[in-house]
mmCIF file with all atom_site columns, C-alpha atoms in Angstrom:
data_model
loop_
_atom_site.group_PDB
_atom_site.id
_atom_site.type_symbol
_atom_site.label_atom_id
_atom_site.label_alt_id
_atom_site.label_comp_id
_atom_site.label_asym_id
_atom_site.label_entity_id
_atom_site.label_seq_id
_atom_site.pdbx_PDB_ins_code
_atom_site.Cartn_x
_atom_site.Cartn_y
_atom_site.Cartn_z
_atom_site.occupancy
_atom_site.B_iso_or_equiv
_atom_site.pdbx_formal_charge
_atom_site.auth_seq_id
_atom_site.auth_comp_id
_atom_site.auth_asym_id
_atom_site.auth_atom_id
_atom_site.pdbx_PDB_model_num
ATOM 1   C CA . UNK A 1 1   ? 29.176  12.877  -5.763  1.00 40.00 ? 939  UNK A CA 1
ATOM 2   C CA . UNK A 1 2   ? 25.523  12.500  -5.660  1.00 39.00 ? 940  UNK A CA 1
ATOM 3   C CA . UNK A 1 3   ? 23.171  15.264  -7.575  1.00 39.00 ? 941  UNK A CA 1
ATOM 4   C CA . UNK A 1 4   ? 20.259  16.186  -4.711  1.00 38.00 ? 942  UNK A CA 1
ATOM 5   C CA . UNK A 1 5   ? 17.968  14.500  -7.374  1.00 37.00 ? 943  UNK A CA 1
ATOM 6   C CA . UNK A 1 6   ? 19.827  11.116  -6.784  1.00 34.00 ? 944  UNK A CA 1
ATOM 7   C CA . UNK A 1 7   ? 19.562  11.538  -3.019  1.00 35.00 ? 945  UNK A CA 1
ATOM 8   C CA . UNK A 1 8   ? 15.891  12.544  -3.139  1.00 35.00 ? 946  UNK A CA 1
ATOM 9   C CA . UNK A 1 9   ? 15.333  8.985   -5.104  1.00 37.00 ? 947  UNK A CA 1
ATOM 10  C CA . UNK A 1 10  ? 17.584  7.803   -2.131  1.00 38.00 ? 948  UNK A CA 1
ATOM 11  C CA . UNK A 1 11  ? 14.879  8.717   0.070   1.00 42.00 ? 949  UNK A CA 1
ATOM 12  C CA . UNK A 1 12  ? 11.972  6.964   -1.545  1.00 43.00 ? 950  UNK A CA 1
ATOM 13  C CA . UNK A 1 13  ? 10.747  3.835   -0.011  1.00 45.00 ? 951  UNK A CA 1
ATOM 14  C CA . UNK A 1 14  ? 11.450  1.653   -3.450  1.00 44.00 ? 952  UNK A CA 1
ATOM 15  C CA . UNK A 1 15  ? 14.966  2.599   -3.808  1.00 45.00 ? 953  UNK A CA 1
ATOM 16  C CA . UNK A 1 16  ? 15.845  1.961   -0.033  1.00 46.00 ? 954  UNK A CA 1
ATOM 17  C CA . UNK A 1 17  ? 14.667  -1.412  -0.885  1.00 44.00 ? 955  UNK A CA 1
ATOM 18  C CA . UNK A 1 18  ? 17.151  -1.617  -3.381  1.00 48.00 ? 956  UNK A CA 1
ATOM 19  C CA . UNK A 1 19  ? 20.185  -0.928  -0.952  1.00 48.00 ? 957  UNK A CA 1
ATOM 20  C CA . UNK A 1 20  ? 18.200  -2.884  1.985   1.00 52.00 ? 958  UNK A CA 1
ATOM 21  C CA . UNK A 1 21  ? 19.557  -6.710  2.961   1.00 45.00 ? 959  UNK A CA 1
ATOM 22  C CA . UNK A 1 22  ? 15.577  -7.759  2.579   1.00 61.00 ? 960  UNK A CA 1
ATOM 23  C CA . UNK A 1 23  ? 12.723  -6.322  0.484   1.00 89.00 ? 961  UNK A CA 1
ATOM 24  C CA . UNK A 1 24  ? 9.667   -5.444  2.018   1.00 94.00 ? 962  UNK A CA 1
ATOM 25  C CA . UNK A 1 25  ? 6.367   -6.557  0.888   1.00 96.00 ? 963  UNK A CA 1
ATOM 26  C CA . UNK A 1 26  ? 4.242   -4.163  -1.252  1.00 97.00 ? 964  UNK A CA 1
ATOM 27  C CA . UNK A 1 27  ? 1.325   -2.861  0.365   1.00 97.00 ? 965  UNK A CA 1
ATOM 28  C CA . UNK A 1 28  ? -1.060  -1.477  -2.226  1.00 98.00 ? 966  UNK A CA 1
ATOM 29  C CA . UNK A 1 29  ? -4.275  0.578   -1.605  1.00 98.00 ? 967  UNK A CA 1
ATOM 30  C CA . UNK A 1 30  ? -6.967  0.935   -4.007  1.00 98.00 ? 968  UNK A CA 1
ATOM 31  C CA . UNK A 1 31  ? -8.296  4.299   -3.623  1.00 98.00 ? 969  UNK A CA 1
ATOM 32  C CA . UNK A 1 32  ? -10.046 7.335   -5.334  1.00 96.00 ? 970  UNK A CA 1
ATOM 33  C CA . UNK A 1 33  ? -10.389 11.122  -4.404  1.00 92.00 ? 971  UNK A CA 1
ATOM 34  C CA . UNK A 1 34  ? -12.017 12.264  -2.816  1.00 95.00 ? 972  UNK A CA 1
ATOM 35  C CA . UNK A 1 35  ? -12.249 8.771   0.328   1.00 96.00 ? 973  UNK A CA 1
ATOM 36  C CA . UNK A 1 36  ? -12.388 9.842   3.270   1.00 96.00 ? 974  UNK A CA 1
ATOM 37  C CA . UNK A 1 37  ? -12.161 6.314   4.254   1.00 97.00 ? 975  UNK A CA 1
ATOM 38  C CA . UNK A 1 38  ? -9.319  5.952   2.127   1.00 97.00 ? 976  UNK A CA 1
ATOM 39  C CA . UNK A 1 39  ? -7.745  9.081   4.367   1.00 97.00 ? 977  UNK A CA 1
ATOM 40  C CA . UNK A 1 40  ? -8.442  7.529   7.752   1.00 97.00 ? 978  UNK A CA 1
ATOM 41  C CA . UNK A 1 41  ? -6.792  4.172   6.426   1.00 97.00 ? 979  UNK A CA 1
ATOM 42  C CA . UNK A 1 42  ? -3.479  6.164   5.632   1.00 97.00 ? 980  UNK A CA 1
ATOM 43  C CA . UNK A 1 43  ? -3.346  7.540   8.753   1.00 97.00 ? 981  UNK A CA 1
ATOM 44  C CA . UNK A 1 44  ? -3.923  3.723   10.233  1.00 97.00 ? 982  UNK A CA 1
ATOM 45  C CA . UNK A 1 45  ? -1.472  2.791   8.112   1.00 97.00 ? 983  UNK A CA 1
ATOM 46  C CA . UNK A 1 46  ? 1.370   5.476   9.480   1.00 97.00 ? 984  UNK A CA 1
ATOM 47  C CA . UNK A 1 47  ? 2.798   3.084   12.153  1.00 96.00 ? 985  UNK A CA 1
ATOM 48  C CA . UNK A 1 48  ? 3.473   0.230   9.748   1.00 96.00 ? 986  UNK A CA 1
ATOM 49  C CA . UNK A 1 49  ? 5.379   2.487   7.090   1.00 95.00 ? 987  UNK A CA 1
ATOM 50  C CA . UNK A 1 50  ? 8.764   1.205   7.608   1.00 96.00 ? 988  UNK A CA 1
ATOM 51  C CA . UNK A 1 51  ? 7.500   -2.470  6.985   1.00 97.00 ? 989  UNK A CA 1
ATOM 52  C CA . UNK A 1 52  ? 6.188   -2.094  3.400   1.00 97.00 ? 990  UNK A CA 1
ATOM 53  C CA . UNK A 1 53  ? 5.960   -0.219  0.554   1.00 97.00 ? 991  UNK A CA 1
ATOM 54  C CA . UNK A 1 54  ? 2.899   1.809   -0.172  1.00 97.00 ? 992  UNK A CA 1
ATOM 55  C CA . UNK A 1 55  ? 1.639   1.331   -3.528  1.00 97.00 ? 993  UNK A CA 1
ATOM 56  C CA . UNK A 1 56  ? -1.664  3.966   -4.309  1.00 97.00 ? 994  UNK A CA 1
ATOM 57  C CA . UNK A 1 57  ? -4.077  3.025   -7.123  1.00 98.00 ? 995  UNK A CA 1
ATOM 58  C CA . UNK A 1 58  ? -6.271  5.569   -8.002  1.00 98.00 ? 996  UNK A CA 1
ATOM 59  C CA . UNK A 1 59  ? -9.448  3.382   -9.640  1.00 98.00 ? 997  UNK A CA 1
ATOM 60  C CA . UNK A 1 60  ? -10.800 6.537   -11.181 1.00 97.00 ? 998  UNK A CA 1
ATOM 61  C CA . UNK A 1 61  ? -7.822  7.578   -13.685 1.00 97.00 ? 999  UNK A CA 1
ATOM 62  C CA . UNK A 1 62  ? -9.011  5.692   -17.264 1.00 97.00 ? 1000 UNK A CA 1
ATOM 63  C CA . UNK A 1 63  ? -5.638  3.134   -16.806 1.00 98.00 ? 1001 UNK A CA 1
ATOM 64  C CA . UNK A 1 64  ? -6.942  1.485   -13.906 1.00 98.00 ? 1002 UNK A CA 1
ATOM 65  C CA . UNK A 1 65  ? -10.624 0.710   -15.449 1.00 97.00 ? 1003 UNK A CA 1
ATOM 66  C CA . UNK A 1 66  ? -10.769 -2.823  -14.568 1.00 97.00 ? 1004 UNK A CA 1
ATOM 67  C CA . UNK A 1 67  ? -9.928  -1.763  -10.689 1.00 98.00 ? 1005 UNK A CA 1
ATOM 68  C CA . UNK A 1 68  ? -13.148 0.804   -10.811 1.00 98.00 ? 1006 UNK A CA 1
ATOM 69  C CA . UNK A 1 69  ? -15.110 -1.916  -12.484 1.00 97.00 ? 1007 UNK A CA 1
ATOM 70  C CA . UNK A 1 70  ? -14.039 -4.682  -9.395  1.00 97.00 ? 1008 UNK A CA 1
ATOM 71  C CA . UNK A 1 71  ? -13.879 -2.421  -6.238  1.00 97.00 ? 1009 UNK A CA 1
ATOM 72  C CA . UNK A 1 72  ? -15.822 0.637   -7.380  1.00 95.00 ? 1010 UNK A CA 1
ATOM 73  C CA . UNK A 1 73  ? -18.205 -0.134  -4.043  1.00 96.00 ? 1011 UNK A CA 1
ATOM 74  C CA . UNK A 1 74  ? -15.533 -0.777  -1.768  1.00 96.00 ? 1012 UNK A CA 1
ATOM 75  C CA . UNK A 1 75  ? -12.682 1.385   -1.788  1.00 97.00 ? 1013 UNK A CA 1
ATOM 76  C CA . UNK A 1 76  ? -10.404 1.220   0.329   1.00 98.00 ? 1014 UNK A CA 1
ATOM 77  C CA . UNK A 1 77  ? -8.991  -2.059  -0.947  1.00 98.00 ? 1015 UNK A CA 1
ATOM 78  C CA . UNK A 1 78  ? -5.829  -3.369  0.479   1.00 98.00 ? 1016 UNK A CA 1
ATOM 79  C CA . UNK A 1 79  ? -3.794  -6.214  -1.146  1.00 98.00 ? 1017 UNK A CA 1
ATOM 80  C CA . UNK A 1 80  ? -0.564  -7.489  0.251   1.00 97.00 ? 1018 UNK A CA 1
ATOM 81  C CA . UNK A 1 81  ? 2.138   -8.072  -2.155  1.00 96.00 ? 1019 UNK A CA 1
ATOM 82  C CA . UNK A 1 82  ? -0.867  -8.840  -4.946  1.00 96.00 ? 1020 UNK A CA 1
ATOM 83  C CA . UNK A 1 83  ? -3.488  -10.590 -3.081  1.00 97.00 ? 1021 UNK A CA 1
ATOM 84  C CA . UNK A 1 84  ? -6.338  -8.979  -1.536  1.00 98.00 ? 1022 UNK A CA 1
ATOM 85  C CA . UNK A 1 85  ? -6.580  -9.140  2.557   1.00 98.00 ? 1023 UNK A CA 1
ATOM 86  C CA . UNK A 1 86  ? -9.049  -6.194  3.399   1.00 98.00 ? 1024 UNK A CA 1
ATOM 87  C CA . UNK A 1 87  ? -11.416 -3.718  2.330   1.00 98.00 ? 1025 UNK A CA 1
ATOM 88  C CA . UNK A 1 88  ? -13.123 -1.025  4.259   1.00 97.00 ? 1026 UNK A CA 1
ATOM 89  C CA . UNK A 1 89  ? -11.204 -0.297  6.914   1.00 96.00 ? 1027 UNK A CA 1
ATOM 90  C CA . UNK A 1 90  ? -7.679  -0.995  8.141   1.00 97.00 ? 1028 UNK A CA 1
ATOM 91  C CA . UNK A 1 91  ? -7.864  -4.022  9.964   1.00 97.00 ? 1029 UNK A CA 1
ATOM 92  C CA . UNK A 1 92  ? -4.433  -3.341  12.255  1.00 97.00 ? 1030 UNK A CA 1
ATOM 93  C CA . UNK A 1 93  ? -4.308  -6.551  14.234  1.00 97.00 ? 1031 UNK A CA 1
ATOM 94  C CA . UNK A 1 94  ? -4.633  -8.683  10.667  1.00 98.00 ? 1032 UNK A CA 1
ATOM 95  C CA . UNK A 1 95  ? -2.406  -6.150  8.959   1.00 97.00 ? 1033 UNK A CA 1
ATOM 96  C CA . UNK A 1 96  ? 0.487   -6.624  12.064  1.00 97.00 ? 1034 UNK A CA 1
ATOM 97  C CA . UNK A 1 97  ? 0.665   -10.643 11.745  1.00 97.00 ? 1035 UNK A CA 1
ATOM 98  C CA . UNK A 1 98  ? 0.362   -10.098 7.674   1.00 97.00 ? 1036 UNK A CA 1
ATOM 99  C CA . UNK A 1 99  ? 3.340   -8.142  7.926   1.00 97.00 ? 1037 UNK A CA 1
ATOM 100 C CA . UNK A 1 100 ? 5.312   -10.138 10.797  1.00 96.00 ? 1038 UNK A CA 1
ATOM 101 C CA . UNK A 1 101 ? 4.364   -13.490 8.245   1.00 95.00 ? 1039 UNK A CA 1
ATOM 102 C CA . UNK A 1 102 ? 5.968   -12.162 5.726   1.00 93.00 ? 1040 UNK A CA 1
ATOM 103 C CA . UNK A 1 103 ? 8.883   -10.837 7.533   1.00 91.00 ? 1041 UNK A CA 1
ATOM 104 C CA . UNK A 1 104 ? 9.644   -13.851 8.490   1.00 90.00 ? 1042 UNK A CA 1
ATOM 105 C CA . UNK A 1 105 ? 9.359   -15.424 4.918   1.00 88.00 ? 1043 UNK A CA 1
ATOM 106 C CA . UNK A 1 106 ? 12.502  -13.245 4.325   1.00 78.00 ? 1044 UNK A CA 1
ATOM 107 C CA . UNK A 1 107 ? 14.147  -14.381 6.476   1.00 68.00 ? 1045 UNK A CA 1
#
């Protein structure tokens, strides 16, 4: 019998990778608050959920120094499974072959 903590871990995004047949890619954002570019690029990015895993850095908190100290001027910054591929805005036709490249990878 599952505790509802368990099945609210079920929910997230990096445990239903776990029980998936394929891992998505990691789609990290480099943001601060307040961005209100970094806001319209999560609402860009709402269509794509399902394909990736949203990873947030927040380049203010004192941990991510070296982040503030590279993209401090150009927030958001979007790297696909560790490697930069746009900053600024959400670049959806780039973002939609990223994504069906490396859905295919898995495969």
């Amino acid at each position: 019998m599952f505790s509802l903590k368990t099945f609210l871990l079920c929910e997230s995004a990096s445990v239903q990778r776990l029980f998936s047949t394929s891992t998505l890619p990691v789609f990290t954002l480099f943001t601060k608050d307040p961005c209100s570019l970094c806001d319209e690029a999560k609402e860009e990015l709402e269509p794509f959920k399902h394909r990736f895993v949203l990873q947030q850095v927040d380049i203010s908190l004192p941990e991510n120094r070296v982040w503030w100290d590279r993209y401090r001027w150009d927030i958001p910054v979007f790297h696909l499974n560790g490697k930069f591929v746009m900053k600024h805005r959400v670049d959806v036709p780039l973002l939609d072959r990223l994504l069906r490249d490396a859905e295919t990878q898995q495969t």
